Coordinates of C-alpha atoms and ligand atoms in Angstrom, one line a residue:
M1 CA -20.1 -31.6 31.7
V2 CA -20.8 -28.2 31.7
V3 CA -23.6 -24.8 32.8
D4 CA -27.3 -25.1 31.2
A5 CA -26.8 -21.5 30.4
S6 CA -31.0 -21.8 29.8
K7 CA -31.7 -22.3 32.8
E8 CA -33.0 -19.4 34.1
D9 CA -31.6 -18.6 37.3
L10 CA -27.9 -19.0 35.8
L11 CA -25.6 -16.8 36.9
I12 CA -23.0 -15.1 35.8
G13 CA -19.2 -13.3 36.8
V14 CA -18.1 -10.5 34.9
C15 CA -14.2 -10.0 35.5
G16 CA -12.3 -6.4 35.0
A17 CA -15.6 -3.7 35.5
G18 CA -14.1 -0.8 33.0
A19 CA -15.8 0.4 29.6
M20 CA -16.7 -3.4 28.4
G21 CA -17.5 -5.2 31.6
R22 CA -20.2 -2.8 32.8
G23 CA -21.3 -3.2 29.3
I24 CA -21.3 -7.0 29.5
V25 CA -23.0 -6.7 33.1
Q26 CA -25.5 -4.0 31.7
V27 CA -26.9 -6.3 28.0
A28 CA -27.0 -9.6 31.4
S29 CA -28.5 -7.6 34.0
V30 CA -31.2 -6.7 31.6
G31 CA -31.5 -10.2 29.4
G32 CA -32.9 -11.3 33.5
V33 CA -29.0 -12.7 34.4
R34 CA -28.3 -12.6 37.5
V35 CA -24.4 -11.3 37.6
K36 CA -21.5 -11.4 39.8
V37 CA -19.0 -8.1 39.1
F38 CA -15.6 -7.9 40.7
D39 CA -12.8 -5.4 39.3
I40 CA -9.6 -5.0 41.6
N41 CA -9.8 -1.5 41.2
K42 CA -12.7 -0.8 44.4
E43 CA -13.6 3.1 42.6
Q44 CA -13.6 1.7 39.3
L45 CA -16.7 -0.8 40.5
E46 CA -18.4 1.4 41.9
E47 CA -18.3 3.8 39.5
A48 CA -19.5 1.3 36.7
F49 CA -22.7 0.9 38.6
K50 CA -24.0 4.0 38.7
F51 CA -22.9 4.1 35.3
I52 CA -25.4 1.6 34.5
D53 CA -26.9 2.6 36.7
N54 CA -27.3 5.8 35.1
M55 CA -27.7 4.4 31.7
L56 CA -30.9 2.2 32.6
G57 CA -32.2 5.4 34.1
R58 CA -31.5 7.9 30.9
A59 CA -34.0 4.9 28.3
V60 CA -36.5 4.8 31.3
E61 CA -37.0 8.8 30.9
K62 CA -36.1 8.3 27.5
G63 CA -39.0 5.6 27.5
R64 CA -37.6 2.5 26.1
M65 CA -37.6 0.4 29.4
Q66 CA -40.4 0.5 32.4
Q67 CA -38.5 1.1 35.8
E68 CA -39.6 -1.5 37.5
A69 CA -37.7 -4.3 34.4
R70 CA -34.3 -1.5 35.3
Q71 CA -35.3 -2.1 39.1
D72 CA -35.1 -5.8 38.8
A73 CA -32.2 -5.4 36.8
V74 CA -29.9 -3.2 39.1
S75 CA -30.8 -6.1 41.0
R76 CA -29.6 -8.7 39.6
I77 CA -25.9 -6.9 40.1
E78 CA -23.6 -7.9 43.0
L79 CA -20.6 -5.7 43.3
V80 CA -17.6 -8.3 44.7
G81 CA -14.3 -7.8 46.5
A82 CA -12.3 -10.8 45.7
I83 CA -12.3 -13.4 42.4
S84 CA -12.5 -15.3 45.3
D85 CA -16.7 -14.4 45.2
L86 CA -16.8 -15.7 42.3
S87 CA -16.2 -19.0 42.6
D88 CA -20.5 -19.6 42.5
C89 CA -20.5 -18.4 39.6
E90 CA -21.7 -20.3 36.1
I91 CA -19.9 -18.5 33.5
V92 CA -16.9 -16.0 34.1
I93 CA -16.5 -13.8 31.9
E94 CA -12.6 -12.5 32.1
A95 CA -13.0 -8.7 30.9
A96 CA -10.2 -6.9 32.4
T97 CA -7.4 -5.0 31.4
E98 CA -6.0 -6.6 27.5
N99 CA -2.3 -8.1 28.3
L100 CA -1.9 -11.5 28.7
E101 CA 0.3 -12.0 31.8
I102 CA -2.4 -9.8 34.0
K103 CA -4.9 -12.0 31.6
K104 CA -2.8 -15.5 32.9
K105 CA -3.2 -14.9 36.2
I106 CA -6.6 -13.5 36.5
F107 CA -7.8 -17.8 34.8
A108 CA -5.2 -18.5 37.3
E109 CA -7.3 -17.1 39.6
I110 CA -10.1 -18.1 39.3
E111 CA -9.6 -21.6 38.4
D112 CA -8.5 -22.1 41.2
V113 CA -12.4 -20.9 42.9
V114 CA -14.7 -21.9 40.8
S115 CA -16.1 -25.9 39.9
D116 CA -14.3 -28.1 36.9
N117 CA -17.9 -27.0 35.2
T118 CA -17.7 -23.4 35.1
I119 CA -17.4 -21.9 31.3
I120 CA -14.7 -19.5 31.5
A121 CA -14.5 -16.8 28.6
T122 CA -12.5 -14.0 27.8
N123 CA -13.3 -10.9 26.1
T124 CA -10.0 -10.4 24.4
S125 CA -9.3 -8.1 21.2
S126 CA -5.9 -9.3 20.4
L127 CA -4.6 -12.5 22.4
S128 CA -5.7 -15.5 21.2
V129 CA -8.3 -16.9 23.0
T130 CA -6.2 -20.2 21.9
T131 CA -3.0 -18.6 23.8
I132 CA -5.2 -17.5 27.0
A133 CA -5.8 -21.5 27.8
S134 CA -2.4 -23.2 27.8
A135 CA -2.2 -21.5 30.6
C136 CA -5.2 -23.4 32.6
K137 CA -5.3 -26.4 33.9
R138 CA -8.3 -26.9 32.2
P139 CA -8.3 -25.6 28.7
E140 CA -11.4 -26.9 27.1
R141 CA -13.4 -25.2 28.9
I142 CA -12.5 -22.1 28.5
A143 CA -13.7 -19.4 24.5
G144 CA -13.5 -16.0 24.0
F145 CA -16.6 -13.4 23.9
H146 CA -15.7 -10.6 22.4
F147 CA -17.9 -7.9 22.4
F148 CA -18.5 -4.7 20.9
N149 CA -18.0 -1.2 22.2
P150 CA -20.4 0.7 23.3
V151 CA -21.7 -3.1 24.3
P152 CA -25.0 -2.0 24.7
L153 CA -25.4 -0.6 21.3
M154 CA -22.8 -2.7 19.7
K155 CA -24.7 -6.2 18.2
L156 CA -22.6 -8.5 17.6
V157 CA -21.3 -11.4 20.0
E158 CA -18.4 -13.1 18.2
V159 CA -18.3 -16.7 20.8
I160 CA -14.1 -18.2 19.6
D161 CA -13.4 -21.6 19.8
G162 CA -10.3 -21.9 20.3
V163 CA -8.3 -25.5 19.5
L164 CA -8.5 -27.3 22.5
T165 CA -12.1 -25.4 23.3
E166 CA -15.0 -28.4 24.2
P167 CA -18.1 -28.2 21.5
C168 CA -20.2 -27.8 24.1
V169 CA -18.8 -24.7 25.9
G170 CA -19.6 -22.6 22.4
D171 CA -23.1 -23.8 22.1
Q172 CA -23.1 -23.0 25.9
L173 CA -22.4 -19.1 25.6
M174 CA -24.4 -19.1 22.2
T175 CA -27.5 -19.4 24.1
L176 CA -25.4 -16.8 26.4
G177 CA -25.7 -14.0 24.2
S178 CA -29.0 -14.8 22.8
R179 CA -29.8 -14.1 26.7
M180 CA -28.2 -11.0 26.9
T181 CA -30.4 -10.0 23.5
R182 CA -26.9 -9.7 21.3
E183 CA -25.9 -11.5 18.7
P184 CA -24.7 -14.4 18.7
V185 CA -21.7 -15.5 15.7
R186 CA -19.7 -18.8 16.0
L187 CA -16.0 -19.0 14.8
K188 CA -12.8 -20.3 16.0
D189 CA -9.5 -18.9 17.4
A190 CA -7.5 -16.9 14.5
P191 CA -5.9 -13.3 14.3
G192 CA -8.0 -11.0 14.8
F193 CA -11.6 -12.9 15.1
L194 CA -13.6 -11.8 12.2
V195 CA -14.3 -8.3 12.4
N196 CA -11.3 -7.4 13.5
Q197 CA -9.4 -8.7 10.7
V198 CA -12.1 -8.0 7.6
G199 CA -11.9 -4.4 9.3
R200 CA -8.8 -4.2 7.9
G201 CA -9.3 -4.1 4.6
Y202 CA -10.8 -0.2 4.9
N203 CA -8.7 1.0 6.6
V204 CA -5.5 0.1 6.2
E205 CA -5.9 -0.2 1.9
T206 CA -6.4 3.4 1.4
Q207 CA -4.6 4.6 3.9
H208 CA -2.0 2.2 1.3
L209 CA -3.3 4.5 -1.9
Q210 CA -3.4 7.2 0.0
A211 CA 0.9 7.2 0.7
E212 CA 0.6 6.3 -3.6
C213 CA -0.2 10.4 -4.2
V214 CA -3.7 8.9 -5.1
G215 CA -5.8 12.0 -3.8
E216 CA -6.1 13.4 -0.7
F217 CA -7.6 10.9 2.4
V218 CA -10.4 13.1 2.0
D219 CA -11.1 12.4 -1.4
F220 CA -10.9 8.7 -0.5
D221 CA -14.0 9.1 2.7
R222 CA -16.1 11.3 -0.2
I223 CA -15.7 8.4 -2.6
L224 CA -16.3 5.7 0.0
R225 CA -19.2 7.2 1.5
D226 CA -21.3 8.8 -1.0
G227 CA -19.8 6.8 -3.7
A228 CA -20.1 2.9 -1.9
G229 CA -22.1 3.8 1.3
F230 CA -19.9 3.2 4.4
R231 CA -21.3 5.6 7.0
M232 CA -18.1 6.7 7.5
G233 CA -15.3 7.4 5.4
P234 CA -12.3 5.0 6.6
F235 CA -10.1 8.3 7.2
E236 CA -12.4 9.4 8.9
L237 CA -13.4 6.3 11.2
M238 CA -9.1 5.8 12.0
D239 CA -9.1 9.9 13.3
L240 CA -11.8 8.5 15.5
T241 CA -11.1 5.0 17.3
G242 CA -7.2 6.5 17.4
L243 CA -4.3 5.6 15.0
D244 CA -2.7 4.5 17.7
V245 CA -5.3 1.7 18.2
T246 CA -5.7 1.8 14.7
H247 CA -2.2 1.2 13.5
P248 CA -1.0 -1.6 16.5
A249 CA -4.0 -3.6 16.2
S250 CA -3.4 -3.9 12.5
E251 CA -0.2 -4.8 12.9
L252 CA -0.9 -7.5 15.3
I253 CA -3.1 -8.9 13.4
Y254 CA -1.0 -9.0 10.3
R255 CA 2.4 -10.0 13.1
Q256 CA 0.0 -12.9 13.9
F257 CA -0.8 -14.8 10.4
F258 CA 3.0 -14.5 9.9
D259 CA 3.2 -11.2 7.9
E260 CA 0.6 -12.4 5.8
P261 CA 0.7 -9.7 3.0
R262 CA -3.1 -9.5 3.0
Y263 CA -3.0 -8.3 6.1
R264 CA 0.2 -5.8 6.1
P265 CA -0.1 -1.6 7.1
S266 CA 1.5 1.1 6.0
P267 CA 4.9 2.4 7.4
V268 CA 2.8 5.9 6.4
M269 CA 0.6 5.0 9.6
Q270 CA 3.0 4.3 11.9
S271 CA 5.2 7.7 11.1
R272 CA 1.1 9.9 11.9
M273 CA 0.8 7.9 15.5
E274 CA 5.0 8.4 16.2
A275 CA 4.4 11.8 14.7
G276 CA 1.2 11.7 17.7
I277 CA -1.6 13.2 15.0
L278 CA -3.7 10.3 16.5
G279 CA -7.0 11.7 15.3
R280 CA -9.6 13.3 17.4
K281 CA -8.2 13.2 20.4
T282 CA -5.0 15.2 20.6
N283 CA -7.6 17.4 18.3
R284 CA -5.7 16.3 14.4
G285 CA -5.3 13.6 12.7
Y286 CA -6.4 12.7 9.2
Y287 CA -8.4 15.6 9.4
V288 CA -8.7 19.1 12.3
Y289 CA -11.6 19.3 15.0
E290 CA -12.0 21.8 17.5
N291 CA -13.9 22.0 20.2
G292 CA -14.5 18.1 19.4
K293 CA -16.5 19.4 16.2
K294 CA -14.6 18.4 12.5
L295 CA -13.2 21.1 10.3
E296 CA -14.0 20.2 6.5
P297 CA -11.5 20.7 4.3
E298 CA -12.0 23.6 2.2
T299 CA -13.6 21.8 -1.5
K300 CA -12.7 24.0 -4.1
A301 CA -15.7 24.1 -6.7
L302 CA -15.9 21.8 -9.1
P303 CA -15.8 23.5 -12.7
K304 CA -18.3 23.5 -15.6
Y305 CA -19.3 21.3 -18.4
D306 CA -18.2 23.1 -21.9
G307 CA -19.9 21.2 -24.2
G308 CA -16.9 19.7 -25.5
P309 CA -17.5 16.6 -27.4
V310 CA -17.0 13.0 -25.1
W311 CA -16.8 9.5 -27.0
I312 CA -17.0 6.8 -25.0
S313 CA -15.3 2.9 -24.5
K314 CA -16.8 -0.1 -25.3
A315 CA -13.9 -2.2 -24.6
E316 CA -15.8 -3.2 -21.1
P317 CA -19.8 -3.0 -22.6
D318 CA -21.1 -2.8 -19.8
G319 CA -19.1 0.5 -18.6
H320 CA -20.0 1.9 -21.5
A321 CA -24.2 1.6 -21.6
A322 CA -23.6 3.1 -17.5
L323 CA -21.6 5.7 -18.4
S324 CA -24.0 6.7 -21.6
D325 CA -26.8 6.5 -19.7
V326 CA -25.5 8.9 -17.2
A327 CA -23.4 11.2 -19.5
N328 CA -26.6 11.6 -21.7
S329 CA -28.2 12.6 -18.9
C330 CA -26.2 15.3 -17.8
G331 CA -26.5 16.1 -21.1
A332 CA -23.2 15.8 -22.7
K333 CA -22.7 16.3 -26.4
I334 CA -21.5 12.8 -26.8
V335 CA -20.2 10.7 -30.8
T336 CA -19.7 8.1 -31.2
G337 CA -17.1 6.2 -34.1
D338 CA -14.8 2.8 -33.7
T339 CA -12.1 5.8 -33.3
P340 CA -12.8 9.1 -30.8
P341 CA -12.7 12.1 -32.9
D342 CA -9.9 14.8 -32.4
G343 CA -11.0 17.3 -30.1
A344 CA -13.1 14.6 -28.1
L345 CA -12.6 13.6 -24.6
I346 CA -11.7 10.3 -24.6
L347 CA -14.2 8.5 -21.2
V348 CA -12.6 4.3 -20.4
T349 CA -14.3 2.0 -18.1
P350 CA -11.3 -0.6 -17.7
V351 CA -12.7 -3.1 -14.7
G352 CA -9.3 -3.8 -12.2
Q353 CA -7.1 -2.1 -14.6
E354 CA -5.9 1.5 -14.5
V355 CA -6.4 4.0 -17.0
T356 CA -2.5 3.7 -18.4
Q357 CA -3.0 0.6 -19.3
T358 CA -6.3 1.0 -21.4
V359 CA -4.7 3.1 -23.3
V360 CA -2.1 1.6 -24.2
D361 CA -3.6 -1.7 -24.5
Q362 CA -7.1 0.9 -27.3
G363 CA -4.0 2.7 -28.7
L364 CA -6.5 5.7 -27.4
D365 CA -4.6 9.5 -26.8
A366 CA -3.6 9.7 -23.5
T367 CA -3.9 13.2 -23.2
R368 CA -6.8 12.7 -23.6
T369 CA -8.5 9.7 -21.8
L370 CA -9.9 9.7 -17.5
G371 CA -11.3 6.3 -17.1
V372 CA -14.8 6.1 -14.0
D373 CA -15.6 3.6 -11.8
Y374 CA -18.3 2.7 -13.3
L375 CA -19.4 -1.8 -11.4
V376 CA -20.5 0.4 -7.9
G377 CA -22.3 2.1 -9.6
L378 CA -22.9 6.2 -10.9
G379 CA -26.0 7.2 -8.9
T380 CA -24.1 8.3 -6.7
H381 CA -20.9 10.4 -6.6
R382 CA -18.5 9.7 -9.1
T383 CA -15.1 9.0 -9.2
V384 CA -13.2 10.3 -12.8
V385 CA -9.3 9.1 -13.2
S386 CA -6.6 10.8 -15.0
N387 CA -3.2 9.1 -16.5
P388 CA 0.5 10.3 -15.9
A389 CA 0.1 12.4 -19.9
T390 CA -4.3 14.2 -19.5
S391 CA -3.8 17.1 -19.7
I392 CA -5.8 19.7 -16.8
E393 CA -8.1 20.8 -19.8
Y394 CA -9.6 17.3 -20.1
R395 CA -10.1 16.8 -16.0
D396 CA -12.2 19.4 -15.8
R397 CA -14.3 19.1 -19.4
A398 CA -14.7 15.4 -17.1
L399 CA -15.6 16.7 -13.7
G400 CA -17.8 19.3 -15.4
L401 CA -19.7 16.9 -17.1
L402 CA -20.0 14.0 -14.2
N403 CA -21.1 16.5 -12.0
N404 CA -23.1 18.7 -14.5
D405 CA -26.5 16.8 -12.2
G406 CA -24.9 17.8 -9.2
V407 CA -24.2 14.7 -8.4
G408 CA -20.3 14.9 -7.3
A409 CA -17.1 13.4 -8.5
T410 CA -13.9 13.0 -7.4
A411 CA -10.7 13.2 -9.5
I412 CA -8.3 11.2 -8.3
R413 CA -4.6 10.1 -9.6
D414 CA -4.0 6.7 -11.8
C415 CA -4.3 3.7 -9.9
P416 CA -4.8 0.0 -10.6
A417 CA -8.6 -0.9 -10.2
F418 CA -9.0 3.3 -8.9
V419 CA -11.1 3.0 -5.3
C420 CA -14.1 1.6 -5.1
Q421 CA -13.2 -1.5 -7.3
R422 CA -9.9 -1.7 -5.1
V423 CA -11.1 -1.4 -1.3
L424 CA -14.3 -3.5 -2.0
A425 CA -12.7 -5.9 -3.7
T426 CA -9.9 -6.4 -0.7
I427 CA -13.0 -6.7 1.8
C428 CA -14.2 -9.6 -0.1
N429 CA -11.3 -11.3 -0.4
I430 CA -10.5 -11.5 2.9
G431 CA -14.1 -12.5 3.7
C432 CA -13.5 -15.1 0.9
Q433 CA -10.0 -16.2 2.8
I434 CA -12.2 -16.4 6.4
A435 CA -14.4 -18.4 5.0
Q436 CA -12.0 -20.8 3.4
L437 CA -10.2 -21.2 6.1
G438 CA -13.5 -22.2 8.1
T439 CA -13.1 -19.7 11.1
A440 CA -16.6 -19.4 10.0
E441 CA -19.6 -19.6 7.9
P442 CA -20.0 -18.0 4.5
E443 CA -23.7 -16.0 6.1
D444 CA -22.2 -15.8 9.1
I445 CA -18.8 -13.7 8.3
D446 CA -21.5 -11.3 7.0
K447 CA -23.7 -11.2 9.8
A448 CA -20.7 -9.9 11.7
V449 CA -19.1 -7.3 9.5
V450 CA -22.6 -5.8 9.3
L451 CA -23.0 -5.7 12.2
G452 CA -19.4 -5.5 13.7
L453 CA -18.1 -2.8 11.6
N454 CA -21.6 -1.8 10.3
Y455 CA -21.0 -1.8 6.5
P456 CA -23.8 -1.5 3.9
S457 CA -22.9 -5.2 3.3
G458 CA -21.2 -8.2 4.0
P459 CA -17.7 -9.6 2.7
L460 CA -19.5 -11.4 -0.4
S461 CA -22.2 -9.9 -0.1
F462 CA -20.3 -7.1 -1.5
G463 CA -18.6 -9.3 -4.3
E464 CA -21.5 -11.2 -5.0
T465 CA -23.2 -7.1 -5.9
L466 CA -20.5 -7.0 -8.0
G467 CA -19.7 -10.1 -9.5
P468 CA -17.8 -13.0 -8.3
K469 CA -15.7 -13.0 -12.1
N470 CA -15.4 -8.7 -11.6
V471 CA -14.2 -9.0 -8.5
L472 CA -11.7 -11.9 -9.6
K473 CA -10.5 -9.7 -12.9
I474 CA -9.6 -6.5 -10.0
L475 CA -7.2 -7.8 -7.8
E476 CA -5.5 -9.9 -10.8
G477 CA -5.3 -6.8 -12.1
L478 CA -3.1 -5.3 -9.1
Y479 CA -1.7 -8.2 -9.2
T480 CA -0.2 -7.7 -12.3
S481 CA 0.3 -4.2 -11.5
Y482 CA 2.3 -4.3 -8.5
G483 CA 3.6 -8.3 -8.1
D484 CA 2.4 -7.6 -4.7
P485 CA 1.0 -11.5 -3.2
R486 CA -1.3 -9.0 -1.8
Y487 CA -3.8 -9.1 -3.9
R488 CA -4.1 -12.8 -4.9
P489 CA -7.5 -13.5 -5.3
S490 CA -8.8 -16.8 -2.4
P491 CA -9.0 -19.4 -3.7
W492 CA -12.4 -19.4 -2.5
L493 CA -13.3 -16.7 -4.3
R494 CA -11.3 -17.7 -7.4
R495 CA -12.8 -21.5 -8.1
R496 CA -16.7 -19.6 -7.0
A497 CA -16.6 -17.1 -10.2
M498 CA -14.3 -19.9 -12.2
L499 CA -17.9 -21.5 -11.9
G500 CA -20.3 -20.0 -11.9
L501 CA -20.8 -20.2 -8.1
S502 CA -22.4 -17.9 -5.6
L503 CA -19.5 -16.8 -2.9
F504 CA -21.6 -18.1 -0.1
D505 CA -21.2 -21.9 -2.1
K506 CA -20.4 -24.5 0.7
E507 CA -18.4 -27.6 -0.8
I508 CA -19.4 -30.7 0.0
Ligands
NAD1 N1 -12.4 -1.2 24.6 C1 -12.9 -1.7 23.0 O1 -13.2 -0.4 21.5 C2 -13.0 -3.0 23.3 C3 -13.6 -3.9 22.8 C4 -14.7 -4.7 22.6 C5 -12.8 -5.7 23.7 N2 -12.0 -5.3 24.6 C6 -11.6 -5.3 24.7 O2 -12.0 -5.6 26.7 C7 -11.4 -5.9 28.3 C8 -11.6 -4.4 28.8 O3 -11.5 -3.5 27.6 P1 -11.6 -2.7 28.3 O4 -11.8 -1.4 27.2 O5 -12.5 -2.3 29.3 O6 -10.5 -1.6 29.0 P2 -10.8 -0.7 30.6 O7 -9.2 0.0 30.9 O8 -11.2 0.1 30.4 O9 -11.2 -1.3 31.5 C9 -10.2 -2.6 32.8 C10 -10.6 -2.9 33.8 O10 -10.0 -4.4 34.4 C11 -9.9 -3.9 35.1 N3 -8.4 -4.7 35.7 C12 -7.4 -5.3 35.7 N4 -6.9 -5.6 36.2 C13 -7.5 -7.0 37.4 C14 -7.6 -7.8 37.8 N5 -6.1 -8.6 37.9 N6 -8.6 -8.4 39.1 C15 -9.7 -7.8 37.6 N7 -9.8 -7.1 37.6 C16 -8.4 -6.0 36.8 C17 -9.0 -2.8 35.5 O11 -9.3 -2.2 36.8 C18 -9.9 -1.6 34.9 O12 -11.4 -1.6 35.3 C19 -9.7 -6.1 26.9 O13 -9.9 -7.2 26.9 C20 -9.7 -5.5 26.1 O14 -8.7 -6.4 24.9 C21 -11.8 -4.0 23.9

């Protein structure tokens, strides 16, 4: 029998009062839960208390909290000088240094002093909950309780069941998470849990694109931020997090999945990390920073549309319709007919395919042909894709035309599935595989990703918007072009796409 986390006088313990521990203490106390806090470093413990008091003081100043509520919250926090002082806690959350040996030692010490009914949870972000539990006397009461940084601002908490965790333990952590004013999401133990797994689809995939010299990092940031609606571009994000954090986390997830190609990082990330260009913290990452401010790389003015004729391929009817509308509203001199007349710019809208293959399949003049990525919509920043034979004159006509209404356009070099199709399909595929492995429920996958990563949509919703059949086509195109199992579609996606089902549909 474990504790009832909904009981009013619940007492919890937090072990470790660093960046995460103090945030966890803050949201617990504000949520009405009494908390005892221990840290091996006494100064850190006192600093954590001052930090929380100060944060709540600012909330009062800004009118987001009443002074009385602040005092009540602070009065619920008790700093303690030894792990044994946590003996009467009904749930203990470990948020100490990310090191397996340290954590095993802490868990053994906690188990020695608490009652048999006490739940012990870890806030680890990269270690297996099951591995930590395996060193414990009662692994069935150990679970993951994974908060995000900064805790008071990030609503999500992942509740992770290890292989031996009793279901009632996770149930109680779900209750406690809600009491702490978080949005708990339940999942099974897996490398990177849920959110950190999906995050690889964004930054690692784009780093692979850059490594292939498809474009500059700033191009990808612009396309994904301004074109696909992400709050930050992947390279801006890697600079903010620090490559010394992002790359080891990526490598660890890849290795923990026994070298699963879907998670394979780019060797370029390793080299850049070793070179010490880590991001904001070193004033240089992908961008350069001065006094903490990002210096925007110079952007070349886009060419003007020269008024020349434009022919749009009808091979992809949806792409033809969408691009014809935009080209018309940009004032294009559109020419029709079954084949492109001499001198016309040729635009194609392949899904999952590179421009070169499209040129060959449709028997087009490669020097005049460019691809346009229409699938995520053409209302915002547009991507124009050359092939190795495209002449500058036609590339500039395409760029000028697609920016004639001021929406913005970026030219990249040939690659299958371009940028938005490829990155969104990769994220969707990882989400589908998480569903296939039963790590979390489909709705929870999307909820966790939107809350934990601030993406404009969850992985399965991205797939629904693009259309599961299109996502399958994109991944098959990537797989055909590269022959890399990294792009093999998850069975969850393939079966639902083939049967015309939603990616949220579960099997009986
Ligand atoms: N920082 C993040 O973005 C983030 C996000 C999610 C999860 N996490 C996880 O949260 C945990 C803590 O991370 P953090 O960023 O707060 O680290 P941190 O370095 O800021 O704090 C760790 C704290 O643990 C204390 N500590 C070390 N050994 C201890 C012991 N034996 N007993 C008690 N306290 C001890 C340290 O004194 C320190 O105050 C890690 O497991 C980390 O993976 C971190």
